[in-house]
Amino acid sequence: EIGRILADAGYRGHNAPQSHKFRVFTAGQKRRVTPAIKRQMRRRSAVEPVIGHIKSEHRMGRNYLAGRQGDALNAILAAAGYNFSLLLRWLKDFLSLLIALLQLRPKSVAA
């Protein structure tokens, strides 16, 4: 069950039934914000640029897959593409470092 919602300052409410009791905390809120909630809000702020990048660079802006299962698959595939691009960038940096080290290695003189 959802216990709390961390939202942007522009959040305007929800239509959940009264049986679902949860607290809503928005960005910039001062009252009743504990250190744990502040930590979660900072974490949320750190993740949002990644979500924006995934939407623009990894085709998550428009979902062409139907239904709830399509929504889930789209999110999984976008995250996999993002992680794969991070892996390729790391591999490129590692190989360029390895090549640079091999070129700097002194050559032994044959006697």
PDB file of N, CA and C in Angstrom:
ATOM      1  N   GLU A   1       0.836  -1.198   0.000  1.00  0.00           N
ATOM      2  CA  GLU A   1       0.000   0.000   0.000  1.00  0.00           C
ATOM      3  C   GLU A   1       0.868   1.244   0.000  1.00  0.00           C
ATOM      4  N   ILE A   2       0.372   2.237  -0.637  1.00  0.00           N
ATOM      5  CA  ILE A   2       1.070   3.520  -0.689  1.00  0.00           C
ATOM      6  C   ILE A   2       0.804   4.258   0.609  1.00  0.00           C
ATOM      7  N   GLY A   3       1.871   4.701   1.258  1.00  0.00           N
ATOM      8  CA  GLY A   3       1.731   5.426   2.507  1.00  0.00           C
ATOM      9  C   GLY A   3       1.868   6.929   2.336  1.00  0.00           C
ATOM     10  N   ARG A   4       2.698   7.336   1.364  1.00  0.00           N
ATOM     11  CA  ARG A   4       2.897   8.762   1.129  1.00  0.00           C
ATOM     12  C   ARG A   4       3.207   9.002  -0.340  1.00  0.00           C
ATOM     13  N   ILE A   5       2.919  10.218  -0.772  1.00  0.00           N
ATOM     14  CA  ILE A   5       3.211  10.638  -2.135  1.00  0.00           C
ATOM     15  C   ILE A   5       4.154  11.826  -2.058  1.00  0.00           C
ATOM     16  N   LEU A   6       5.225  11.782  -2.831  1.00  0.00           N
ATOM     17  CA  LEU A   6       6.145  12.901  -2.952  1.00  0.00           C
ATOM     18  C   LEU A   6       5.906  13.510  -4.324  1.00  0.00           C
ATOM     19  N   ALA A   7       5.467  14.761  -4.364  1.00  0.00           N
ATOM     20  CA  ALA A   7       5.044  15.363  -5.626  1.00  0.00           C
ATOM     21  C   ALA A   7       5.719  16.704  -5.861  1.00  0.00           C
ATOM     22  N   ASP A   8       5.579  17.193  -7.103  1.00  0.00           N
ATOM     23  CA  ASP A   8       6.058  18.523  -7.456  1.00  0.00           C
ATOM     24  C   ASP A   8       5.208  19.573  -6.754  1.00  0.00           C
ATOM     25  N   ALA A   9       5.694  20.800  -6.783  1.00  0.00           N
ATOM     26  CA  ALA A   9       4.950  21.891  -6.157  1.00  0.00           C
ATOM     27  C   ALA A   9       3.623  22.159  -6.873  1.00  0.00           C
ATOM     28  N   GLY A  10       3.500  21.751  -8.115  1.00  0.00           N
ATOM     29  CA  GLY A  10       2.278  21.971  -8.874  1.00  0.00           C
ATOM     30  C   GLY A  10       1.226  20.894  -8.701  1.00  0.00           C
ATOM     31  N   TYR A  11       1.427  19.949  -7.803  1.00  0.00           N
ATOM     32  CA  TYR A  11       0.474  18.854  -7.589  1.00  0.00           C
ATOM     33  C   TYR A  11      -0.853  19.408  -7.108  1.00  0.00           C
ATOM     34  N   ARG A  12      -1.955  18.971  -7.725  1.00  0.00           N
ATOM     35  CA  ARG A  12      -3.270  19.526  -7.408  1.00  0.00           C
ATOM     36  C   ARG A  12      -4.264  18.520  -6.852  1.00  0.00           C
ATOM     37  N   GLY A  13      -3.817  17.388  -6.416  1.00  0.00           N
ATOM     38  CA  GLY A  13      -4.739  16.447  -5.778  1.00  0.00           C
ATOM     39  C   GLY A  13      -4.893  15.151  -6.542  1.00  0.00           C
ATOM     40  N   HIS A  14      -5.705  14.259  -5.984  1.00  0.00           N
ATOM     41  CA  HIS A  14      -5.904  12.934  -6.546  1.00  0.00           C
ATOM     42  C   HIS A  14      -7.364  12.540  -6.369  1.00  0.00           C
ATOM     43  N   ASN A  15      -7.735  11.476  -7.014  1.00  0.00           N
ATOM     44  CA  ASN A  15      -9.111  10.997  -6.907  1.00  0.00           C
ATOM     45  C   ASN A  15      -9.182   9.605  -6.294  1.00  0.00           C
ATOM     46  N   ALA A  16      -8.285   9.301  -5.397  1.00  0.00           N
ATOM     47  CA  ALA A  16      -8.293   8.007  -4.717  1.00  0.00           C
ATOM     48  C   ALA A  16      -9.451   7.964  -3.728  1.00  0.00           C
ATOM     49  N   PRO A  17     -10.034   6.784  -3.516  1.00  0.00           N
ATOM     50  CA  PRO A  17     -11.135   6.674  -2.553  1.00  0.00           C
ATOM     51  C   PRO A  17     -10.671   6.972  -1.127  1.00  0.00           C
ATOM     52  N   GLN A  18     -11.603   7.317  -0.274  1.00  0.00           N
ATOM     53  CA  GLN A  18     -11.284   7.666   1.111  1.00  0.00           C
ATOM     54  C   GLN A  18     -10.678   6.494   1.878  1.00  0.00           C
ATOM     55  N   SER A  19     -10.928   5.269   1.439  1.00  0.00           N
ATOM     56  CA  SER A  19     -10.369   4.105   2.134  1.00  0.00           C
ATOM     57  C   SER A  19      -8.844   4.037   1.984  1.00  0.00           C
ATOM     58  N   HIS A  20      -8.307   4.686   0.977  1.00  0.00           N
ATOM     59  CA  HIS A  20      -6.855   4.714   0.770  1.00  0.00           C
ATOM     60  C   HIS A  20      -6.303   5.966   1.438  1.00  0.00           C
ATOM     61  N   LYS A  21      -5.832   5.815   2.639  1.00  0.00           N
ATOM     62  CA  LYS A  21      -5.284   6.953   3.385  1.00  0.00           C
ATOM     63  C   LYS A  21      -3.789   7.059   3.122  1.00  0.00           C
ATOM     64  N   PHE A  22      -3.366   8.151   2.521  1.00  0.00           N
ATOM     65  CA  PHE A  22      -1.953   8.411   2.370  1.00  0.00           C
ATOM     66  C   PHE A  22      -1.723   9.903   2.434  1.00  0.00           C
ATOM     67  N   ARG A  23      -0.494  10.257   2.782  1.00  0.00           N
ATOM     68  CA  ARG A  23      -0.115  11.659   2.949  1.00  0.00           C
ATOM     69  C   ARG A  23       0.571  12.140   1.686  1.00  0.00           C
ATOM     70  N   VAL A  24       0.347  13.399   1.345  1.00  0.00           N
ATOM     71  CA  VAL A  24       0.955  14.009   0.166  1.00  0.00           C
ATOM     72  C   VAL A  24       1.929  15.077   0.624  1.00  0.00           C
ATOM     73  N   PHE A  25       3.177  14.983   0.165  1.00  0.00           N
ATOM     74  CA  PHE A  25       4.203  15.979   0.470  1.00  0.00           C
ATOM     75  C   PHE A  25       4.663  16.582  -0.854  1.00  0.00           C
ATOM     76  N   THR A  26       4.669  17.899  -0.918  1.00  0.00           N
ATOM     77  CA  THR A  26       5.065  18.578  -2.149  1.00  0.00           C
ATOM     78  C   THR A  26       6.407  19.273  -1.957  1.00  0.00           C
ATOM     79  N   ALA A  27       7.055  19.565  -3.068  1.00  0.00           N
ATOM     80  CA  ALA A  27       8.338  20.254  -3.034  1.00  0.00           C
ATOM     81  C   ALA A  27       8.135  21.645  -2.436  1.00  0.00           C
ATOM     82  N   GLY A  28       8.991  22.038  -1.542  1.00  0.00           N
ATOM     83  CA  GLY A  28       8.903  23.345  -0.906  1.00  0.00           C
ATOM     84  C   GLY A  28       8.053  23.363   0.347  1.00  0.00           C
ATOM     85  N   GLN A  29       7.457  22.249   0.699  1.00  0.00           N
ATOM     86  CA  GLN A  29       6.619  22.186   1.905  1.00  0.00           C
ATOM     87  C   GLN A  29       7.501  22.255   3.140  1.00  0.00           C
ATOM     88  N   LYS A  30       7.054  22.982   4.157  1.00  0.00           N
ATOM     89  CA  LYS A  30       7.842  23.163   5.371  1.00  0.00           C
ATOM     90  C   LYS A  30       7.251  22.409   6.567  1.00  0.00           C
ATOM     91  N   ARG A  31       5.954  22.357   6.649  1.00  0.00           N
ATOM     92  CA  ARG A  31       5.321  21.746   7.824  1.00  0.00           C
ATOM     93  C   ARG A  31       5.254  20.233   7.721  1.00  0.00           C
ATOM     94  N   ARG A  32       5.433  19.590   8.863  1.00  0.00           N
ATOM     95  CA  ARG A  32       5.322  18.142   9.024  1.00  0.00           C
ATOM     96  C   ARG A  32       6.230  17.355   8.074  1.00  0.00           C
ATOM     97  N   VAL A  33       7.402  17.912   7.781  1.00  0.00           N
ATOM     98  CA  VAL A  33       8.371  17.221   6.928  1.00  0.00           C
ATOM     99  C   VAL A  33       9.513  16.746   7.822  1.00  0.00           C
ATOM    100  N   THR A  34       9.622  15.436   7.962  1.00  0.00           N
ATOM    101  CA  THR A  34      10.661  14.847   8.807  1.00  0.00           C
ATOM    102  C   THR A  34      11.968  14.739   8.019  1.00  0.00           C
ATOM    103  N   PRO A  35      13.081  14.490   8.708  1.00  0.00           N
ATOM    104  CA  PRO A  35      14.348  14.298   7.979  1.00  0.00           C
ATOM    105  C   PRO A  35      14.295  13.144   6.972  1.00  0.00           C
ATOM    106  N   ALA A  36      13.565  12.082   7.283  1.00  0.00           N
ATOM    107  CA  ALA A  36      13.453  10.961   6.338  1.00  0.00           C
ATOM    108  C   ALA A  36      12.717  11.396   5.071  1.00  0.00           C
ATOM    109  N   ILE A  37      11.688  12.195   5.213  1.00  0.00           N
ATOM    110  CA  ILE A  37      10.942  12.679   4.053  1.00  0.00           C
ATOM    111  C   ILE A  37      11.800  13.650   3.247  1.00  0.00           C
ATOM    112  N   LYS A  38      12.578  14.491   3.921  1.00  0.00           N
ATOM    113  CA  LYS A  38      13.490  15.400   3.214  1.00  0.00           C
ATOM    114  C   LYS A  38      14.497  14.609   2.394  1.00  0.00           C
ATOM    115  N   ARG A  39      15.005  13.526   2.954  1.00  0.00           N
ATOM    116  CA  ARG A  39      15.967  12.678   2.258  1.00  0.00           C
ATOM    117  C   ARG A  39      15.321  12.046   1.016  1.00  0.00           C
ATOM    118  N   GLN A  40      14.080  11.594   1.164  1.00  0.00           N
ATOM    119  CA  GLN A  40      13.380  11.014   0.025  1.00  0.00           C
ATOM    120  C   GLN A  40      13.094  12.056  -1.054  1.00  0.00           C
ATOM    121  N   MET A  41      12.794  13.280  -0.646  1.00  0.00           N
ATOM    122  CA  MET A  41      12.551  14.351  -1.620  1.00  0.00           C
ATOM    123  C   MET A  41      13.842  14.677  -2.384  1.00  0.00           C
ATOM    124  N   ARG A  42      14.972  14.692  -1.688  1.00  0.00           N
ATOM    125  CA  ARG A  42      16.244  14.938  -2.373  1.00  0.00           C
ATOM    126  C   ARG A  42      16.554  13.812  -3.358  1.00  0.00           C
ATOM    127  N   ARG A  43      16.245  12.589  -2.979  1.00  0.00           N
ATOM    128  CA  ARG A  43      16.464  11.450  -3.862  1.00  0.00           C
ATOM    129  C   ARG A  43      15.571  11.568  -5.097  1.00  0.00           C
ATOM    130  N   ARG A  44      14.333  11.984  -4.881  1.00  0.00           N
ATOM    131  CA  ARG A  44      13.404  12.173  -5.996  1.00  0.00           C
ATOM    132  C   ARG A  44      13.920  13.247  -6.939  1.00  0.00           C
ATOM    133  N   SER A  45      14.465  14.328  -6.393  1.00  0.00           N
ATOM    134  CA  SER A  45      15.008  15.400  -7.218  1.00  0.00           C
ATOM    135  C   SER A  45      16.218  14.932  -8.019  1.00  0.00           C
ATOM    136  N   ALA A  46      16.969  13.989  -7.480  1.00  0.00           N
ATOM    137  CA  ALA A  46      18.137  13.472  -8.181  1.00  0.00           C
ATOM    138  C   ALA A  46      17.738  12.536  -9.322  1.00  0.00           C
ATOM    139  N   VAL A  47      16.599  11.867  -9.196  1.00  0.00           N
ATOM    140  CA  VAL A  47      16.173  10.897 -10.198  1.00  0.00           C
ATOM    141  C   VAL A  47      15.459  11.575 -11.367  1.00  0.00           C
ATOM    142  N   GLU A  48      14.822  12.707 -11.135  1.00  0.00           N
ATOM    143  CA  GLU A  48      14.024  13.354 -12.180  1.00  0.00           C
ATOM    144  C   GLU A  48      14.805  13.708 -13.442  1.00  0.00           C
ATOM    145  N   PRO A  49      16.053  14.207 -13.376  1.00  0.00           N
ATOM    146  CA  PRO A  49      16.778  14.456 -14.621  1.00  0.00           C
ATOM    147  C   PRO A  49      17.032  13.185 -15.432  1.00  0.00           C
ATOM    148  N   VAL A  50      17.236  12.071 -14.749  1.00  0.00           N
ATOM    149  CA  VAL A  50      17.437  10.800 -15.444  1.00  0.00           C
ATOM    150  C   VAL A  50      16.153  10.416 -16.186  1.00  0.00           C
ATOM    151  N   ILE A  51      15.009  10.618 -15.553  1.00  0.00           N
ATOM    152  CA  ILE A  51      13.735  10.303 -16.190  1.00  0.00           C
ATOM    153  C   ILE A  51      13.542  11.174 -17.430  1.00  0.00           C
ATOM    154  N   GLY A  52      13.864  12.455 -17.328  1.00  0.00           N
ATOM    155  CA  GLY A  52      13.761  13.343 -18.479  1.00  0.00           C
ATOM    156  C   GLY A  52      14.677  12.907 -19.609  1.00  0.00           C
ATOM    157  N   HIS A  53      15.885  12.483 -19.266  1.00  0.00           N
ATOM    158  CA  HIS A  53      16.829  12.009 -20.275  1.00  0.00           C
ATOM    159  C   HIS A  53      16.305  10.746 -20.948  1.00  0.00           C
ATOM    160  N   ILE A  54      15.766   9.830 -20.174  1.00  0.00           N
ATOM    161  CA  ILE A  54      15.224   8.595 -20.740  1.00  0.00           C
ATOM    162  C   ILE A  54      14.058   8.912 -21.669  1.00  0.00           C
ATOM    163  N   LYS A  55      13.219   9.860 -21.286  1.00  0.00           N
ATOM    164  CA  LYS A  55      12.078  10.208 -22.130  1.00  0.00           C
ATOM    165  C   LYS A  55      12.525  10.787 -23.466  1.00  0.00           C
ATOM    166  N   SER A  56      13.548  11.621 -23.447  1.00  0.00           N
ATOM    167  CA  SER A  56      13.953  12.270 -24.694  1.00  0.00           C
ATOM    168  C   SER A  56      14.892  11.406 -25.532  1.00  0.00           C
ATOM    169  N   GLU A  57      15.794  10.670 -24.916  1.00  0.00           N
ATOM    170  CA  GLU A  57      16.822   9.944 -25.650  1.00  0.00           C
ATOM    171  C   GLU A  57      16.526   8.466 -25.874  1.00  0.00           C
ATOM    172  N   HIS A  58      15.616   7.891 -25.120  1.00  0.00           N
ATOM    173  CA  HIS A  58      15.409   6.441 -25.204  1.00  0.00           C
ATOM    174  C   HIS A  58      13.962   6.076 -25.490  1.00  0.00           C
ATOM    175  N   ARG A  59      13.280   6.925 -26.226  1.00  0.00           N
ATOM    176  CA  ARG A  59      11.947   6.645 -26.756  1.00  0.00           C
ATOM    177  C   ARG A  59      10.900   6.318 -25.709  1.00  0.00           C
ATOM    178  N   MET A  60      10.936   7.005 -24.582  1.00  0.00           N
ATOM    179  CA  MET A  60       9.899   6.763 -23.589  1.00  0.00           C
ATOM    180  C   MET A  60       8.865   7.888 -23.589  1.00  0.00           C
ATOM    181  N   GLY A  61       9.033   8.866 -24.454  1.00  0.00           N
ATOM    182  CA  GLY A  61       8.079   9.963 -24.516  1.00  0.00           C
ATOM    183  C   GLY A  61       6.718   9.537 -25.031  1.00  0.00           C
ATOM    184  N   ARG A  62       6.689   8.603 -25.984  1.00  0.00           N
ATOM    185  CA  ARG A  62       5.439   8.134 -26.560  1.00  0.00           C
ATOM    186  C   ARG A  62       5.450   6.621 -26.497  1.00  0.00           C
ATOM    187  N   ASN A  63       4.396   6.050 -25.917  1.00  0.00           N
ATOM    188  CA  ASN A  63       4.306   4.608 -25.765  1.00  0.00           C
ATOM    189  C   ASN A  63       3.408   4.043 -26.866  1.00  0.00           C
ATOM    190  N   TYR A  64       3.953   3.160 -27.704  1.00  0.00           N
ATOM    191  CA  TYR A  64       3.182   2.540 -28.773  1.00  0.00           C
ATOM    192  C   TYR A  64       2.705   1.137 -28.404  1.00  0.00           C
ATOM    193  N   LEU A  65       2.971   0.701 -27.196  1.00  0.00           N
ATOM    194  CA  LEU A  65       2.557  -0.630 -26.745  1.00  0.00           C
ATOM    195  C   LEU A  65       1.246  -0.516 -25.977  1.00  0.00           C
ATOM    196  N   ALA A  66       0.316  -1.404 -26.246  1.00  0.00           N
ATOM    197  CA  ALA A  66      -1.040  -1.289 -25.700  1.00  0.00           C
ATOM    198  C   ALA A  66      -1.145  -1.879 -24.299  1.00  0.00           C
ATOM    199  N   GLY A  67      -1.983  -1.251 -23.483  1.00  0.00           N
ATOM    200  CA  GLY A  67      -2.372  -1.797 -22.190  1.00  0.00           C
ATOM    201  C   GLY A  67      -1.355  -1.590 -21.077  1.00  0.00           C
ATOM    202  N   ARG A  68      -1.706  -2.158 -19.922  1.00  0.00           N
ATOM    203  CA  ARG A  68      -0.825  -2.058 -18.757  1.00  0.00           C
ATOM    204  C   ARG A  68       0.474  -2.808 -18.973  1.00  0.00           C
ATOM    205  N   GLN A  69       0.369  -3.954 -19.630  1.00  0.00           N
ATOM    206  CA  GLN A  69       1.577  -4.727 -19.894  1.00  0.00           C
ATOM    207  C   GLN A  69       2.490  -3.961 -20.863  1.00  0.00           C
ATOM    208  N   GLY A  70       1.905  -3.265 -21.810  1.00  0.00           N
ATOM    209  CA  GLY A  70       2.692  -2.446 -22.729  1.00  0.00           C
ATOM    210  C   GLY A  70       3.382  -1.298 -22.012  1.00  0.00           C
ATOM    211  N   ASP A  71       2.694  -0.684 -21.031  1.00  0.00           N
ATOM    212  CA  ASP A  71       3.310   0.377 -20.237  1.00  0.00           C
ATOM    213  C   ASP A  71       4.520  -0.150 -19.477  1.00  0.00           C
ATOM    214  N   ALA A  72       4.344  -1.321 -18.865  1.00  0.00           N
ATOM    215  CA  ALA A  72       5.441  -1.915 -18.097  1.00  0.00           C
ATOM    216  C   ALA A  72       6.612  -2.273 -19.016  1.00  0.00           C
ATOM    217  N   LEU A  73       6.299  -2.872 -20.168  1.00  0.00           N
ATOM    218  CA  LEU A  73       7.365  -3.240 -21.104  1.00  0.00           C
ATOM    219  C   LEU A  73       8.102  -2.017 -21.625  1.00  0.00           C
ATOM    220  N   ASN A  74       7.382  -0.941 -21.902  1.00  0.00           N
ATOM    221  CA  ASN A  74       8.008   0.274 -22.396  1.00  0.00           C
ATOM    222  C   ASN A  74       8.990   0.831 -21.365  1.00  0.00           C
ATOM    223  N   ALA A  75       8.590   0.848 -20.099  1.00  0.00           N
ATOM    224  CA  ALA A  75       9.475   1.350 -19.046  1.00  0.00           C
ATOM    225  C   ALA A  75      10.704   0.459 -18.886  1.00  0.00           C
ATOM    226  N   ILE A  76      10.506  -0.855 -18.921  1.00  0.00           N
ATOM    227  CA  ILE A  76      11.628  -1.791 -18.778  1.00  0.00           C
ATOM    228  C   ILE A  76      12.599  -1.653 -19.945  1.00  0.00           C
ATOM    229  N   LEU A  77      12.071  -1.563 -21.158  1.00  0.00           N
ATOM    230  CA  LEU A  77      12.941  -1.457 -22.328  1.00  0.00           C
ATOM    231  C   LEU A  77      13.681  -0.126 -22.360  1.00  0.00           C
ATOM    232  N   ALA A  78      13.031   0.943 -21.942  1.00  0.00           N
ATOM    233  CA  ALA A  78      13.705   2.242 -21.897  1.00  0.00           C
ATOM    234  C   ALA A  78      14.828   2.225 -20.859  1.00  0.00           C
ATOM    235  N   ALA A  79      14.569   1.631 -19.698  1.00  0.00           N
ATOM    236  CA  ALA A  79      15.604   1.533 -18.663  1.00  0.00           C
ATOM    237  C   ALA A  79      16.757   0.646 -19.136  1.00  0.00           C
ATOM    238  N   ALA A  80      16.437  -0.444 -19.833  1.00  0.00           N
ATOM    239  CA  ALA A  80      17.492  -1.320 -20.348  1.00  0.00           C
ATOM    240  C   ALA A  80      18.349  -0.580 -21.379  1.00  0.00           C
ATOM    241  N   GLY A  81      17.711   0.204 -22.246  1.00  0.00           N
ATOM    242  CA  GLY A  81      18.459   0.991 -23.221  1.00  0.00           C
ATOM    243  C   GLY A  81      19.360   2.014 -22.555  1.00  0.00           C
ATOM    244  N   TYR A  82      18.857   2.661 -21.507  1.00  0.00           N
ATOM    245  CA  TYR A  82      19.652   3.634 -20.773  1.00  0.00           C
ATOM    246  C   TYR A  82      20.852   2.968 -20.119  1.00  0.00           C
ATOM    247  N   ASN A  83      20.625   1.836 -19.457  1.00  0.00           N
ATOM    248  CA  ASN A  83      21.724   1.116 -18.807  1.00  0.00           C
ATOM    249  C   ASN A  83      22.738   0.610 -19.834  1.00  0.00           C
ATOM    250  N   PHE A  84      22.250   0.183 -21.007  1.00  0.00           N
ATOM    251  CA  PHE A  84      23.159  -0.281 -22.051  1.00  0.00           C
ATOM    252  C   PHE A  84      24.020   0.864 -22.570  1.00  0.00           C
ATOM    253  N   SER A  85      23.437   2.052 -22.702  1.00  0.00           N
ATOM    254  CA  SER A  85      24.242   3.195 -23.154  1.00  0.00           C
ATOM    255  C   SER A  85      25.297   3.563 -22.109  1.00  0.00           C
ATOM    256  N   LEU A  86      24.963   3.459 -20.813  1.00  0.00           N
ATOM    257  CA  LEU A  86      25.961   3.696 -19.764  1.00  0.00           C
ATOM    258  C   LEU A  86      27.083   2.668 -19.831  1.00  0.00           C
ATOM    259  N   LEU A  87      26.721   1.424 -20.087  1.00  0.00           N
ATOM    260  CA  LEU A  87      27.713   0.352 -20.200  1.00  0.00           C
ATOM    261  C   LEU A  87      28.627   0.582 -21.401  1.00  0.00           C
ATOM    262  N   LEU A  88      28.068   0.983 -22.538  1.00  0.00           N
ATOM    263  CA  LEU A  88      28.879   1.261 -23.719  1.00  0.00           C
ATOM    264  C   LEU A  88      29.821   2.436 -23.483  1.00  0.00           C
ATOM    265  N   ARG A  89      29.356   3.465 -22.789  1.00  0.00           N
ATOM    266  CA  ARG A  89      30.218   4.611 -22.491  1.00  0.00           C
ATOM    267  C   ARG A  89      31.369   4.190 -21.586  1.00  0.00           C
ATOM    268  N   TRP A  90      31.083   3.372 -20.565  1.00  0.00           N
ATOM    269  CA  TRP A  90      32.131   2.888 -19.668  1.00  0.00           C
ATOM    270  C   TRP A  90      33.143   2.046 -20.449  1.00  0.00           C
ATOM    271  N   LEU A  91      32.655   1.181 -21.327  1.00  0.00           N
ATOM    272  CA  LEU A  91      33.536   0.323 -22.106  1.00  0.00           C
ATOM    273  C   LEU A  91      34.429   1.147 -23.033  1.00  0.00           C
ATOM    274  N   LYS A  92      33.877   2.187 -23.655  1.00  0.00           N
ATOM    275  CA  LYS A  92      34.673   3.061 -24.526  1.00  0.00           C
ATOM    276  C   LYS A  92      35.777   3.753 -23.729  1.00  0.00           C
ATOM    277  N   ASP A  93      35.437   4.269 -22.538  1.00  0.00           N
ATOM    278  CA  ASP A  93      36.444   4.922 -21.700  1.00  0.00           C
ATOM    279  C   ASP A  93      37.523   3.938 -21.244  1.00  0.00           C
ATOM    280  N   PHE A  94      37.111   2.732 -20.887  1.00  0.00           N
ATOM    281  CA  PHE A  94      38.061   1.716 -20.440  1.00  0.00           C
ATOM    282  C   PHE A  94      39.011   1.330 -21.566  1.00  0.00           C
ATOM    283  N   LEU A  95      38.473   1.125 -22.768  1.00  0.00           N
ATOM    284  CA  LEU A  95      39.328   0.742 -23.892  1.00  0.00           C
ATOM    285  C   LEU A  95      40.283   1.864 -24.292  1.00  0.00           C
ATOM    286  N   SER A  96      39.820   3.109 -24.241  1.00  0.00           N
ATOM    287  CA  SER A  96      40.723   4.216 -24.580  1.00  0.00           C
ATOM    288  C   SER A  96      41.838   4.340 -23.535  1.00  0.00           C
ATOM    289  N   LEU A  97      41.537   4.095 -22.271  1.00  0.00           N
ATOM    290  CA  LEU A  97      42.563   4.102 -21.229  1.00  0.00           C
ATOM    291  C   LEU A  97      43.547   2.957 -21.440  1.00  0.00           C
ATOM    292  N   LEU A  98      43.046   1.784 -21.783  1.00  0.00           N
ATOM    293  CA  LEU A  98      43.898   0.628 -22.022  1.00  0.00           C
ATOM    294  C   LEU A  98      44.827   0.865 -23.217  1.00  0.00           C
ATOM    295  N   ILE A  99      44.312   1.442 -24.286  1.00  0.00           N
ATOM    296  CA  ILE A  99      45.132   1.741 -25.457  1.00  0.00           C
ATOM    297  C   ILE A  99      46.201   2.782 -25.114  1.00  0.00           C
ATOM    298  N   ALA A 100      45.812   3.790 -24.328  1.00  0.00           N
ATOM    299  CA  ALA A 100      46.790   4.809 -23.931  1.00  0.00           C
ATOM    300  C   ALA A 100      47.897   4.202 -23.074  1.00  0.00           C
ATOM    301  N   LEU A 101      47.552   3.297 -22.182  1.00  0.00           N
ATOM    302  CA  LEU A 101      48.571   2.650 -21.350  1.00  0.00           C
ATOM    303  C   LEU A 101      49.497   1.767 -22.174  1.00  0.00           C
ATOM    304  N   LEU A 102      48.959   1.085 -23.161  1.00  0.00           N
ATOM    305  CA  LEU A 102      49.792   0.230 -24.009  1.00  0.00           C
ATOM    306  C   LEU A 102      50.736   1.047 -24.877  1.00  0.00           C
ATOM    307  N   GLN A 103      50.322   2.229 -25.287  1.00  0.00           N
ATOM    308  CA  GLN A 103      51.191   3.071 -26.099  1.00  0.00           C
ATOM    309  C   GLN A 103      52.294   3.719 -25.280  1.00  0.00           C
ATOM    310  N   LEU A 104      52.070   3.956 -23.996  1.00  0.00           N
ATOM    311  CA  LEU A 104      53.073   4.580 -23.133  1.00  0.00           C
ATOM    312  C   LEU A 104      54.100   3.561 -22.612  1.00  0.00           C
ATOM    313  N   ARG A 105      53.804   2.290 -22.718  1.00  0.00           N
ATOM    314  CA  ARG A 105      54.681   1.241 -22.191  1.00  0.00           C
ATOM    315  C   ARG A 105      56.007   1.271 -22.925  1.00  0.00           C
ATOM    316  N   PRO A 106      57.131   1.289 -22.194  1.00  0.00           N
ATOM    317  CA  PRO A 106      58.441   1.310 -22.872  1.00  0.00           C
ATOM    318  C   PRO A 106      58.683  -0.007 -23.607  1.00  0.00           C
ATOM    319  N   LYS A 107      59.242   0.130 -24.774  1.00  0.00           N
ATOM    320  CA  LYS A 107      59.517  -1.056 -25.589  1.00  0.00           C
ATOM    321  C   LYS A 107      60.869  -1.643 -25.180  1.00  0.00           C
ATOM    322  N   SER A 108      60.909  -2.949 -25.035  1.00  0.00           N
ATOM    323  CA  SER A 108      62.174  -3.584 -24.642  1.00  0.00           C
ATOM    324  C   SER A 108      63.074  -3.726 -25.872  1.00  0.00           C
ATOM    325  N   VAL A 109      64.370  -3.526 -25.659  1.00  0.00           N
ATOM    326  CA  VAL A 109      65.366  -3.582 -26.728  1.00  0.00           C
ATOM    327  C   VAL A 109      65.885  -5.016 -26.810  1.00  0.00           C
ATOM    328  N   ALA A 110      65.834  -5.590 -27.992  1.00  0.00           N
ATOM    329  CA  ALA A 110      66.322  -6.970 -28.178  1.00  0.00           C
ATOM    330  C   ALA A 110      67.847  -6.948 -28.286  1.00  0.00           C
ATOM    331  N   ALA A 111      68.535  -7.844 -27.575  1.00  0.00           N
ATOM    332  CA  ALA A 111      69.993  -7.858 -27.586  1.00  0.00           C
ATOM    333  C   ALA A 111      70.549  -8.838 -28.547  1.00  0.00           C
TER     334      ALA A 111
END
